[in-house]
Short mmCIF file of C-alpha atoms in Angstrom, two decimals:
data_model
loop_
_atom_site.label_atom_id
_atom_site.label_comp_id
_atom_site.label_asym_id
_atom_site.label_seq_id
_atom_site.Cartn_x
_atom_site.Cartn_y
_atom_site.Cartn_z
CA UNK A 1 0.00 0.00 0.00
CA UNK A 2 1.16 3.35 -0.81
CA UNK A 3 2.43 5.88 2.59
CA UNK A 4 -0.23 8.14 1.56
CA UNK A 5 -2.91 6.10 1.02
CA UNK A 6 -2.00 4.26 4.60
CA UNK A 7 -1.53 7.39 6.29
CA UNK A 8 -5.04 8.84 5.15
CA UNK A 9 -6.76 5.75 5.97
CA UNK A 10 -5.06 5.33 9.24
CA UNK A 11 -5.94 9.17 10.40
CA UNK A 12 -9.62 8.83 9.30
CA UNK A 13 -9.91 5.84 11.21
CA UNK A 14 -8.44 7.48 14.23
CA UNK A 15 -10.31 10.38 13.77
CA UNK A 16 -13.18 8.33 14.02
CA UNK A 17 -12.85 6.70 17.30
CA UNK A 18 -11.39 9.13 19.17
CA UNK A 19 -14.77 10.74 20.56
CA UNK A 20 -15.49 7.11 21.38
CA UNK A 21 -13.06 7.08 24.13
CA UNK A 22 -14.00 10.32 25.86
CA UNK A 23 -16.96 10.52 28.95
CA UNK A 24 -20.55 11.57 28.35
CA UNK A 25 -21.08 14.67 28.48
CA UNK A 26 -21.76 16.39 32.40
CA UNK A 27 -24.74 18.01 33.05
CA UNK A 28 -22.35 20.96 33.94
CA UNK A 29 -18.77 22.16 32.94
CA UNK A 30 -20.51 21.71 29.46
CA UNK A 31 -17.73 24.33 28.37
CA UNK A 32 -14.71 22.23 29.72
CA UNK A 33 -16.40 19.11 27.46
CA UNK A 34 -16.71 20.94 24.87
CA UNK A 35 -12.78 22.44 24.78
CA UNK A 36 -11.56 19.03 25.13
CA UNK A 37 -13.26 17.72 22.28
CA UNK A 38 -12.59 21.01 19.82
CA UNK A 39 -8.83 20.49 20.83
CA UNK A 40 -8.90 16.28 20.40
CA UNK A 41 -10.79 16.37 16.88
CA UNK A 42 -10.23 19.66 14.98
CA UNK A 43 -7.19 17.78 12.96
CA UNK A 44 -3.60 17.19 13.33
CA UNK A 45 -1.50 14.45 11.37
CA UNK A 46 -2.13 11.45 14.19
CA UNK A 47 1.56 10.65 13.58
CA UNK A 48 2.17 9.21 17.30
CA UNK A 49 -1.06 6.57 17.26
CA UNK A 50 -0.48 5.98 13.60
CA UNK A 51 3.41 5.10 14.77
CA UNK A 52 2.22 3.20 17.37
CA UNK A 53 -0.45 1.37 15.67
CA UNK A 54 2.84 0.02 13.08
CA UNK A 55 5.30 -0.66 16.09
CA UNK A 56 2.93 -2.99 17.15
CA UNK A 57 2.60 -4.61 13.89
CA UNK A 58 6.07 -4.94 13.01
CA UNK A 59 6.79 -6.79 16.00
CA UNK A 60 3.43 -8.90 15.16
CA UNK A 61 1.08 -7.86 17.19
CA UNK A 62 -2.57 -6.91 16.21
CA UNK A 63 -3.42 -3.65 16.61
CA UNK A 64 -7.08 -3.84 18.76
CA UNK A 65 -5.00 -4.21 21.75
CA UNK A 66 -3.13 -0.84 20.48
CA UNK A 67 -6.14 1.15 20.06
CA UNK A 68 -6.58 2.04 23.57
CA UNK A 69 -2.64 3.24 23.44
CA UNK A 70 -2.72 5.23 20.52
CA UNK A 71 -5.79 7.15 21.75
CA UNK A 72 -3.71 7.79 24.75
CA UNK A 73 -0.96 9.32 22.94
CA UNK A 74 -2.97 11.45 20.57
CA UNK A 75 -4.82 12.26 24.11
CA UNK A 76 -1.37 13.32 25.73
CA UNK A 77 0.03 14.94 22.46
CA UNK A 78 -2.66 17.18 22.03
CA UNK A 79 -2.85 18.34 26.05
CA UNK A 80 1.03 19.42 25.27
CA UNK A 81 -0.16 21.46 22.17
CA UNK A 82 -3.12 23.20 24.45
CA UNK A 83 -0.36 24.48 26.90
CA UNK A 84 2.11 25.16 24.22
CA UNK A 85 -0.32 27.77 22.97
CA UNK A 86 -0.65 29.51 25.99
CA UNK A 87 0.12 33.38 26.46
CA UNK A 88 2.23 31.88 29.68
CA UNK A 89 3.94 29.70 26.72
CA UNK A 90 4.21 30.55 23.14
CA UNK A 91 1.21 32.39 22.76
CA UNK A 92 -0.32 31.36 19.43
CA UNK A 93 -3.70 32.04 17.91
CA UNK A 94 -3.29 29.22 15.27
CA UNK A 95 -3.44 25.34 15.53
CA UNK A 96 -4.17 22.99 12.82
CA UNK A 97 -5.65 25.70 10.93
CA UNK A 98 -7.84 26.44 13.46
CA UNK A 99 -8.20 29.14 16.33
CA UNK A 100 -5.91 27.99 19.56
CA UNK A 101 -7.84 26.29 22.69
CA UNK A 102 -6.87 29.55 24.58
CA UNK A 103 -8.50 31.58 22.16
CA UNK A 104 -11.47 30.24 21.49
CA UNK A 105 -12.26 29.11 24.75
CA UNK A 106 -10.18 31.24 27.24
CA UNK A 107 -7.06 30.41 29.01
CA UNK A 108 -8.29 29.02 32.27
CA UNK A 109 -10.54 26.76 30.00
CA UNK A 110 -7.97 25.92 28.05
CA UNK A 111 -5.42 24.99 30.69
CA UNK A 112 -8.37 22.80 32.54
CA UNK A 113 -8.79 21.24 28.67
CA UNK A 114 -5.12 20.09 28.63
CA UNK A 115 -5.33 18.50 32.06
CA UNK A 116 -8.09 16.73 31.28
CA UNK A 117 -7.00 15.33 28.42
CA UNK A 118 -3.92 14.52 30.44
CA UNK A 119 -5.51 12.60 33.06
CA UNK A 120 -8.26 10.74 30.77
CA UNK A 121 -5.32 8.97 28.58
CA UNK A 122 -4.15 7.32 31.01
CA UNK A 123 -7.74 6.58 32.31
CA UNK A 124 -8.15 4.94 29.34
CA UNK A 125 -4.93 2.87 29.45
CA UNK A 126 -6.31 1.49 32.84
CA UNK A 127 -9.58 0.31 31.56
CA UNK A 128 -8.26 -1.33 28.68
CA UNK A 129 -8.63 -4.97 28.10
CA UNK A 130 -4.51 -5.13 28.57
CA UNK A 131 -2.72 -7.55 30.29
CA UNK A 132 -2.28 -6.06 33.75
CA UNK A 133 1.72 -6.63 33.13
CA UNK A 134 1.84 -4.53 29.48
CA UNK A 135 -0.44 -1.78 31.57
CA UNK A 136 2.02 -1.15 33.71
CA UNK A 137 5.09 -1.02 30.69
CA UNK A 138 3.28 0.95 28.94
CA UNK A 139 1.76 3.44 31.25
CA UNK A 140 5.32 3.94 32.94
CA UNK A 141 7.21 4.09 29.22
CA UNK A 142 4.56 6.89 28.69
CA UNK A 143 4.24 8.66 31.63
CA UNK A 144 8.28 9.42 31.87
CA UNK A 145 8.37 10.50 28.38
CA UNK A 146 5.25 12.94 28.80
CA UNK A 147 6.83 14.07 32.60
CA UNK A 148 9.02 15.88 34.65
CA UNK A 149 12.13 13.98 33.14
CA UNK A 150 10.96 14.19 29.31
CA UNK A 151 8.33 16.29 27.45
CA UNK A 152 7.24 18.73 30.34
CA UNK A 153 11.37 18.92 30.62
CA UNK A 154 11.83 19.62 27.47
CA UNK A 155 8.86 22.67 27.51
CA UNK A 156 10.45 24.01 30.70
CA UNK A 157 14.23 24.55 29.06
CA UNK A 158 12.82 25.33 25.71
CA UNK A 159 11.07 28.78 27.77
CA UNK A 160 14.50 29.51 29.38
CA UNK A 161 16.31 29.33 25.99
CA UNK A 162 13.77 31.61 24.59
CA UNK A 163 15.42 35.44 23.54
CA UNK A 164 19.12 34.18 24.17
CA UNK A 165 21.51 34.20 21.65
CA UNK A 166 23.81 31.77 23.80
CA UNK A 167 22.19 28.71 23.10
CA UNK A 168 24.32 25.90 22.19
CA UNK A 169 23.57 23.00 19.86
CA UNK A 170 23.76 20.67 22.95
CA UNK A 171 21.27 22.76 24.83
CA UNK A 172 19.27 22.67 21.38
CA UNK A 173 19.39 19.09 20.76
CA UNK A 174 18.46 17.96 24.63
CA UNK A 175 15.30 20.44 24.81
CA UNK A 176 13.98 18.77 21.23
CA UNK A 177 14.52 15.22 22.11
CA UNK A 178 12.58 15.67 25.66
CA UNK A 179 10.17 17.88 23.85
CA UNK A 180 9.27 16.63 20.68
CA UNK A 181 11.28 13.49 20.70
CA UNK A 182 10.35 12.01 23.90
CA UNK A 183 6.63 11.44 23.36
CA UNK A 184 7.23 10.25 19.90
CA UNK A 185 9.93 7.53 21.11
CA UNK A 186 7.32 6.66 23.45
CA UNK A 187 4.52 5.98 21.05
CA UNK A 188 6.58 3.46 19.00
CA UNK A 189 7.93 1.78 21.73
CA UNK A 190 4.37 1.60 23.38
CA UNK A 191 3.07 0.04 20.29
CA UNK A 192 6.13 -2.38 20.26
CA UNK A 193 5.22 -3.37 24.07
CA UNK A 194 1.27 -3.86 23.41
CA UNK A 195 2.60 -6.02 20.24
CA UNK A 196 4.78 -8.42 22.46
CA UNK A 197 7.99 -7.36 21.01
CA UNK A 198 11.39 -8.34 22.71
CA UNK A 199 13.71 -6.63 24.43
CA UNK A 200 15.75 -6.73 21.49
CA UNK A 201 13.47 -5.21 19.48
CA UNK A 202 11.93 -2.79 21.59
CA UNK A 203 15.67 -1.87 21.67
CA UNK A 204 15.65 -1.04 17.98
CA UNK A 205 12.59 0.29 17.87
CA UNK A 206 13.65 2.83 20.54
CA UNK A 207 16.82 4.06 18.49
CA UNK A 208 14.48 4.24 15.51
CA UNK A 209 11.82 6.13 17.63
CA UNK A 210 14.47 8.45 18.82
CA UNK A 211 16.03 9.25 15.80
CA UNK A 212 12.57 10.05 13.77
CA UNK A 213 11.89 12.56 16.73
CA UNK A 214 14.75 14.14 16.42
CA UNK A 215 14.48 14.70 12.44
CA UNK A 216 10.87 15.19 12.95
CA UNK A 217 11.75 18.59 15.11
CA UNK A 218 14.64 19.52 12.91
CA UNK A 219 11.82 19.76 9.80
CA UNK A 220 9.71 21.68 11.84
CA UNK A 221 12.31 24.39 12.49
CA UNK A 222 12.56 24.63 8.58
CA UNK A 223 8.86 24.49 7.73
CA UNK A 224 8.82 27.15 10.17
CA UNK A 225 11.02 29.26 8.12
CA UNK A 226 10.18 27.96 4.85
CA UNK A 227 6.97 26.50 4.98
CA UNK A 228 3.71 27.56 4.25
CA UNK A 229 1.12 28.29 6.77
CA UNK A 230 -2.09 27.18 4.47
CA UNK A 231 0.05 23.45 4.70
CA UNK A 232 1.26 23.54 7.95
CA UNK A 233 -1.83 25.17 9.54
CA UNK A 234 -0.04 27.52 11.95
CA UNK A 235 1.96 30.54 12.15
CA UNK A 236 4.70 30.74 10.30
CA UNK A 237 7.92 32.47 11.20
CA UNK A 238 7.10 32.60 15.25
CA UNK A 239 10.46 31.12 16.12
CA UNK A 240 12.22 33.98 14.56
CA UNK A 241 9.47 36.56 16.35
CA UNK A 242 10.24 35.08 19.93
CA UNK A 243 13.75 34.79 19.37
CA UNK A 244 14.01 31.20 19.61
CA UNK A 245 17.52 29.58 18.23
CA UNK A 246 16.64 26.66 16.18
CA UNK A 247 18.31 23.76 14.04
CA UNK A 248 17.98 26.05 11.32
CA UNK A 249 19.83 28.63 12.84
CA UNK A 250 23.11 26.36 13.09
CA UNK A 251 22.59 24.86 9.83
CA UNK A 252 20.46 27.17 7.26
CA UNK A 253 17.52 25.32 5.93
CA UNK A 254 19.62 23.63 3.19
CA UNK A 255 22.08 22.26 6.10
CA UNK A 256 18.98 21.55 8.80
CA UNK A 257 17.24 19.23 6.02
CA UNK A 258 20.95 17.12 5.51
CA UNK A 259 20.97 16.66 9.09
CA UNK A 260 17.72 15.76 8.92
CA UNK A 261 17.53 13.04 6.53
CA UNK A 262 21.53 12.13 8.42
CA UNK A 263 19.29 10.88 11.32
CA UNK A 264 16.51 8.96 9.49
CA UNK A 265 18.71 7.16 7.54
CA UNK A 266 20.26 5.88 10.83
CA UNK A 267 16.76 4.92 11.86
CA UNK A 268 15.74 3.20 9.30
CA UNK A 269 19.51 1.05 9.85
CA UNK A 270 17.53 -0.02 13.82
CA UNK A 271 15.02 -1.45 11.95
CA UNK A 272 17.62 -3.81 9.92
CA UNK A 273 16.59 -6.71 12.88
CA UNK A 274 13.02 -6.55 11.49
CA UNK A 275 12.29 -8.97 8.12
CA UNK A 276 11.54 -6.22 4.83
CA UNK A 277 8.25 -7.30 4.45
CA UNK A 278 6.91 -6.06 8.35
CA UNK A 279 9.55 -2.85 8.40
CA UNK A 280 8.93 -1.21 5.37
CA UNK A 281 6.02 0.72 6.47
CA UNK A 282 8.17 2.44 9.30
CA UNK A 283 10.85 2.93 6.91
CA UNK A 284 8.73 4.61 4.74
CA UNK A 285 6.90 6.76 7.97
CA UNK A 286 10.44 7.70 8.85
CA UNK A 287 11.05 8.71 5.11
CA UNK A 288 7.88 11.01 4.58
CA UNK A 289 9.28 12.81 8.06
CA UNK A 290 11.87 14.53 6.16
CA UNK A 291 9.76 14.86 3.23
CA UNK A 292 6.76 16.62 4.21
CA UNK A 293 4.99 19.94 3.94
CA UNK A 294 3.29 20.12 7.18
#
């Protein structure tokens, strides 16, 4: 099957489930219900469920007992993305071609939205039909790369670097692999857990999950500066406006995209312990990471 084909189907099919997994609407707070689910279904790529969903099939797992997981993550993702938006934060009016949480719905609503969304994916991790054992695996992998120690990290030293002009590339690189990389990392190995994968592979498919997040920041730094906003359905150029040093500042955009496609090529080498037939489909997710327009 061609990526794009697999990636459309695969988003539409998340898309369509992921009201499934939220509570009925309260008789009151109707405002809080209704923030959550503008902020979980007005778009976005599903990258991490859709990476998680093909983690656990490469390792041969079906992918009903992933569901649960990848709802989760797209859950968790989109909580980060809520608070990223903030005035506190980076205070943007545009998300997925759509008004912010904050800004349609007010900050306070929107920072009780991201909680919320927070605490209900890993509600829904605990009343899945898991295996008490994987529950545990995967709700720790997930909750240290979403935490203190990885994408909440990450979001705390990426406002400190903000308006310096001192920022090293080692500062650089550790913010973006706690803030962006973390989570993703997380949702492959997740999927690779849920699937029954070894430690040997959930080895691999941790350097591969590591090294996609890292490219997959590095091309948002360039789409930033050379992407369009109709595509990429936010602002463009509000790195440059808040001062923020990014890849592309070390490396021009020319540079940023080398280094880029440096580190997916080294992913796609973890994935050399999986057979061609059950890793081409990450190969090719890794791939369209370098490649794409939004």
């Amino acid at each position: 099957m061609e990526l794009e084909v697999y990636l459309k189907e695969r988003k539409a099919y998340i898309d369509g489930i992921l009201k499934d997994f939220l509570p009925d609407e309260p008789r009151f707070g109707k405002k809080l219900y209704e923030a959550v689910k503008y902020s979980l279904t007005v778009g976005g790529k599903r990258l991490r469920p859709i990476l998680c969903l093909a983690a656990c099939e490469v390792v041969g797992g079906g992918i009903e007992k992933a569901i649960p997981v990848a709802v989760a993550l797209e859950m968790i993702h989109t909580y980060s993305l809520i608070h990223d938006d903030l005035p506190a934060m980076d205070n943007d009016t545009l998300r997925r071609g759509h008004p912010t949480t904050w800004k349609k719905f007010g900050e306070a609503t929107a920072i009780l939205a991201g909680d919320a969304l927070l605490n209900r994916a890993f509600e829904v991790i605990a009343d899945s039909s898991l295996e008490s054992e994987l529950k545990v695996k995967v709700i720790s992998e997930i909750g240290r790369a979403s935490g203190m120690l990885g994408m909440v990290l990450g979001q705390q030293c990426d406002i400190e670097a903000e308006g310096r002009n001192d920022v090293s590339l080692e500062e650089l690189e550790f913010i973006h692999r706690h803030k962006t990389g973390a989570l993703i990392t997380a949702s492959v190995v997740s999927g690779g857990i849920v699937g029954g994968g070894s430690e040997k592979e959930l080895k691999a498919l941790r350097g591969y999950g590591q090294l996609i997040g890292y490219a997959f920041q590095i091309i948002d730094d360039v789409l930033d500066v050379a992407g369009e906003q109709e595509k990429i359905g936010k602002n463009v150029g509000s790195d440059v406006e808040k001062g923020k040093v990014t890849f592309v500042t070390f490396y021009g955009v020319k540079g940023a995209r080398k280094k880029a496609e440096e580190s997916v090529n080294k992913a796609i080498e973890m994935l050399e312990i999986f057979p061609v037939s059950k890793r081409e489909l990450l190969e090719k997710i890794a791939r369209f990471i370098v490649e794409r327009e939004y």
